[in-house]
Amino acid sequence: MSKFDIKTMKCNICGREQEVTVLAMATQHGTADLDFRPPEVRRSAMPLWVHRCDYCRNVFSTSEPMPEYDEKYIDSQEYTTCGGIASLPETGKLFVKEALIYRHVKEYLKAGNCFLYAAWTCDDEKLDVIATVCRKKALDCYNEVDGSTIPKRQIPQMVLRIIDMQRRCGLFDDAIGTAEQFAFKNEQYEKMRRFQIEKANAQDKRCYRLEDIA
Ligand SMILES: [Zn+2]
């Protein structure tokens, strides 16, 4: 079951109010992917996570406040061309633009997350090459994150997400290298880490879910 809400939001650049639809409540079916991509129904509601302003070129998150930035940025070539990434699906374009805004203001964790969301939209369209481009951009952003600013309890998920992204990009040695640097107390995380090493050793780039891990 899902419940949608319509809320009024103000564009953080042009200041105009507009209605956006958000997923207020959803029943969960199945398990997340190994990069913590949520299962249905949240999965299909991804286009509602980001909104293109009805009046200007800005895009904004429907769930989190956007950072302050120089409004000229949305006229830049980097922004208007989605950082030069061609053939993105429509929702993927919005996530890339959101990622570019966060990267522009050096909020690298959020930038990385949005590039990954863009990769998910490519996965759904079977656009594997573009998905890999987006994952690599996300990895570059995560690389810039100052680890000391991340709450300790979030680190295992962050590391597991990075390992999965490296493997899905075909960077198998990197995935194994990252996985071997860590050991987790949490049994489920430890199973995920070992599963990733096994799949990376087999040069397997496919998408797996938590339920695939015995
Ligand atoms: Zn606007």
Short mmCIF file of C-alpha atoms and ligand atoms in Angstrom, two decimals:
data_model
loop_
_atom_site.label_atom_id
_atom_site.label_comp_id
_atom_site.label_asym_id
_atom_site.label_seq_id
_atom_site.Cartn_x
_atom_site.Cartn_y
_atom_site.Cartn_z
CA MET A 1 0.00 0.00 0.00
CA SER A 2 1.22 3.50 -0.75
CA LYS A 3 0.04 6.89 0.27
CA PHE A 4 0.99 10.04 -1.58
CA ASP A 5 0.91 13.60 -0.33
CA ILE A 6 0.98 16.85 -2.21
CA LYS A 7 2.99 19.57 -0.53
CA THR A 8 3.83 23.12 -1.45
CA MET A 9 7.55 23.82 -1.79
CA LYS A 10 9.46 26.95 -2.60
CA CYS A 11 12.25 26.79 -5.18
CA ASN A 12 15.48 27.70 -3.39
CA ILE A 13 16.67 29.67 -6.44
CA CYS A 14 13.70 31.55 -7.95
CA GLY A 15 11.65 31.48 -4.76
CA ARG A 16 8.40 30.52 -6.46
CA GLU A 17 6.01 28.15 -4.76
CA GLN A 18 4.82 25.01 -6.46
CA GLU A 19 3.15 21.73 -5.65
CA VAL A 20 5.20 18.56 -5.43
CA THR A 21 4.02 15.00 -4.90
CA VAL A 22 5.80 12.90 -2.29
CA LEU A 23 5.45 9.33 -1.11
CA ALA A 24 4.08 9.65 2.41
CA MET A 25 3.85 5.99 3.29
CA ALA A 26 4.61 2.70 1.56
CA THR A 27 4.58 -0.97 2.37
CA GLN A 28 7.90 -2.70 1.76
CA HIS A 29 8.08 -5.69 -0.58
CA GLY A 30 11.31 -7.68 -0.68
CA THR A 31 14.77 -6.62 0.39
CA ALA A 32 17.17 -3.84 -0.54
CA ASP A 33 19.96 -4.28 -3.07
CA LEU A 34 23.50 -4.64 -1.75
CA ASP A 35 24.09 -0.91 -2.28
CA PHE A 36 21.03 -0.26 -0.07
CA ARG A 37 18.79 0.71 -2.94
CA PRO A 38 15.39 0.40 -1.30
CA PRO A 39 12.89 -2.26 -2.35
CA GLU A 40 9.42 -1.54 -3.68
CA VAL A 41 7.35 0.60 -3.20
CA ARG A 42 9.98 3.28 -2.48
CA ARG A 43 11.96 2.04 -5.45
CA SER A 44 9.33 2.99 -8.03
CA ALA A 45 8.76 6.31 -6.29
CA MET A 46 12.28 7.53 -7.12
CA PRO A 47 11.04 10.17 -9.61
CA LEU A 48 9.36 11.84 -6.61
CA TRP A 49 12.65 12.24 -4.71
CA VAL A 50 13.75 15.12 -6.92
CA HIS A 51 11.80 17.94 -8.56
CA ARG A 52 12.59 20.19 -11.50
CA CYS A 53 11.37 23.69 -10.70
CA ASP A 54 8.25 24.55 -12.68
CA TYR A 55 9.67 28.04 -13.38
CA CYS A 56 13.49 27.87 -13.61
CA ARG A 57 16.30 25.40 -14.33
CA ASN A 58 16.88 24.49 -10.72
CA VAL A 59 16.26 21.00 -9.39
CA PHE A 60 15.74 20.30 -5.72
CA SER A 61 15.27 17.43 -3.32
CA THR A 62 11.69 16.93 -2.14
CA SER A 63 12.87 15.65 1.24
CA GLU A 64 15.93 17.70 2.21
CA PRO A 65 16.78 21.39 2.22
CA MET A 66 19.12 22.31 -0.62
CA PRO A 67 22.39 24.19 0.03
CA GLU A 68 22.85 27.85 -0.77
CA TYR A 69 24.60 28.31 -4.08
CA ASP A 70 25.32 30.92 -6.69
CA GLU A 71 22.27 30.90 -8.96
CA LYS A 72 24.43 31.47 -12.03
CA TYR A 73 25.53 27.85 -11.66
CA ILE A 74 22.28 26.57 -13.19
CA ASP A 75 23.16 28.43 -16.41
CA SER A 76 26.64 26.89 -16.56
CA GLN A 77 27.53 24.47 -19.30
CA GLU A 78 28.38 21.80 -16.74
CA TYR A 79 24.88 21.96 -15.25
CA THR A 80 22.88 22.33 -18.45
CA THR A 81 24.68 19.41 -20.12
CA CYS A 82 24.44 17.13 -17.04
CA GLY A 83 28.22 17.22 -16.65
CA GLY A 84 28.58 15.97 -20.22
CA ILE A 85 26.87 12.63 -19.48
CA ALA A 86 24.81 11.87 -22.59
CA SER A 87 21.70 9.71 -23.00
CA LEU A 88 20.57 9.76 -19.38
CA PRO A 89 16.97 8.79 -18.64
CA GLU A 90 14.76 11.78 -17.68
CA THR A 91 14.84 11.11 -13.94
CA GLY A 92 18.55 10.33 -14.19
CA LYS A 93 19.14 13.82 -15.59
CA LEU A 94 17.49 15.36 -12.54
CA PHE A 95 19.58 13.31 -10.13
CA VAL A 96 22.77 14.21 -12.00
CA LYS A 97 21.83 17.90 -11.79
CA GLU A 98 21.17 17.55 -8.08
CA ALA A 99 24.53 15.76 -7.73
CA LEU A 100 26.27 18.58 -9.62
CA ILE A 101 24.78 21.19 -7.29
CA TYR A 102 25.99 19.30 -4.23
CA ARG A 103 29.41 18.78 -5.81
CA HIS A 104 29.57 22.47 -6.71
CA VAL A 105 29.17 23.36 -3.02
CA LYS A 106 31.54 20.54 -1.96
CA GLU A 107 28.87 18.44 -0.24
CA TYR A 108 30.49 15.32 -1.56
CA LEU A 109 28.52 12.70 0.33
CA LYS A 110 25.19 13.97 -0.99
CA ALA A 111 26.70 14.47 -4.44
CA GLY A 112 27.85 10.85 -4.45
CA ASN A 113 24.42 9.65 -3.32
CA CYS A 114 22.69 11.56 -6.14
CA PHE A 115 25.09 10.22 -8.78
CA LEU A 116 24.29 6.74 -7.46
CA TYR A 117 20.54 7.43 -7.71
CA ALA A 118 21.16 8.45 -11.33
CA ALA A 119 22.95 5.13 -11.85
CA TRP A 120 19.88 3.31 -10.51
CA THR A 121 17.67 5.02 -13.07
CA CYS A 122 20.10 3.82 -15.78
CA ASP A 123 20.04 0.27 -14.35
CA ASP A 124 16.26 0.27 -14.74
CA GLU A 125 16.61 1.20 -18.41
CA LYS A 126 19.44 -1.33 -18.92
CA LEU A 127 21.81 1.51 -19.80
CA ASP A 128 24.84 -0.27 -18.35
CA VAL A 129 27.53 1.98 -19.80
CA ILE A 130 25.92 5.17 -18.52
CA ALA A 131 25.19 3.52 -15.18
CA THR A 132 28.91 2.82 -14.87
CA VAL A 133 29.76 6.44 -15.72
CA CYS A 134 27.39 7.60 -12.94
CA ARG A 135 28.77 5.08 -10.44
CA LYS A 136 32.33 6.20 -11.17
CA LYS A 137 31.33 9.84 -10.64
CA ALA A 138 29.69 8.81 -7.37
CA LEU A 139 32.87 6.99 -6.31
CA ASP A 140 34.95 10.10 -7.13
CA CYS A 141 32.65 12.14 -4.87
CA TYR A 142 32.76 9.60 -2.03
CA ASN A 143 36.54 9.71 -2.36
CA GLU A 144 36.45 13.42 -1.48
CA VAL A 145 34.40 12.87 1.67
CA ASP A 146 36.22 13.55 4.91
CA GLY A 147 35.60 10.29 6.80
CA SER A 148 35.79 12.04 10.16
CA THR A 149 32.58 13.93 9.34
CA ILE A 150 30.52 10.74 8.96
CA PRO A 151 28.86 9.33 12.07
CA LYS A 152 30.61 6.08 13.02
CA ARG A 153 27.44 3.99 12.83
CA GLN A 154 26.99 4.98 9.16
CA ILE A 155 30.46 3.86 8.12
CA PRO A 156 29.74 0.12 7.57
CA GLN A 157 26.87 0.90 5.17
CA MET A 158 28.97 3.49 3.39
CA VAL A 159 31.85 1.04 2.94
CA LEU A 160 29.53 -1.75 1.76
CA ARG A 161 27.93 0.61 -0.71
CA ILE A 162 31.34 1.59 -2.10
CA ILE A 163 32.42 -2.06 -2.45
CA ASP A 164 29.22 -2.85 -4.36
CA MET A 165 29.69 0.17 -6.63
CA GLN A 166 33.28 -0.80 -7.39
CA ARG A 167 32.24 -4.35 -8.25
CA ARG A 168 29.32 -3.18 -10.39
CA CYS A 169 31.71 -0.91 -12.32
CA GLY A 170 33.95 -3.91 -12.97
CA LEU A 171 36.66 -2.53 -10.67
CA PHE A 172 37.05 -5.97 -9.11
CA ASP A 173 40.51 -5.47 -7.61
CA ASP A 174 39.39 -2.21 -6.01
CA ALA A 175 36.29 -3.92 -4.60
CA ILE A 176 38.37 -6.73 -3.10
CA GLY A 177 40.95 -4.25 -1.80
CA THR A 178 38.29 -2.16 -0.06
CA ALA A 179 36.48 -5.22 1.30
CA GLU A 180 39.68 -6.65 2.74
CA GLN A 181 40.46 -3.47 4.67
CA PHE A 182 37.42 -3.95 6.89
CA ALA A 183 35.80 -6.50 9.18
CA PHE A 184 32.41 -5.84 10.69
CA LYS A 185 31.00 -6.90 14.05
CA ASN A 186 27.50 -7.05 12.56
CA GLU A 187 26.96 -10.53 11.18
CA GLN A 188 24.81 -9.42 8.25
CA TYR A 189 27.38 -6.81 7.16
CA GLU A 190 30.13 -9.39 7.45
CA LYS A 191 28.15 -11.77 5.21
CA MET A 192 27.69 -8.97 2.68
CA ARG A 193 31.40 -8.18 2.72
CA ARG A 194 32.36 -11.81 2.13
CA PHE A 195 29.71 -12.19 -0.60
CA GLN A 196 31.15 -9.16 -2.41
CA ILE A 197 34.68 -10.62 -2.29
CA GLU A 198 33.37 -13.90 -3.70
CA LYS A 199 31.49 -12.14 -6.53
CA ALA A 200 34.40 -9.79 -7.31
CA ASN A 201 36.75 -12.78 -7.52
CA ALA A 202 34.32 -14.34 -10.01
CA GLN A 203 34.31 -11.00 -11.96
CA ASP A 204 30.55 -10.81 -11.53
CA LYS A 205 29.11 -7.30 -12.00
CA ARG A 206 25.47 -8.20 -11.54
CA CYS A 207 23.03 -6.61 -9.12
CA TYR A 208 22.23 -8.63 -6.00
CA ARG A 209 19.80 -8.17 -3.14
CA LEU A 210 20.13 -8.90 0.54
CA GLU A 211 17.90 -11.94 0.07
CA ASP A 212 20.50 -13.43 -2.31
CA ILE A 213 22.95 -13.81 0.55
CA ALA A 214 22.52 -17.13 2.29
ZN ZN B 1 12.91 27.88 -9.54
#
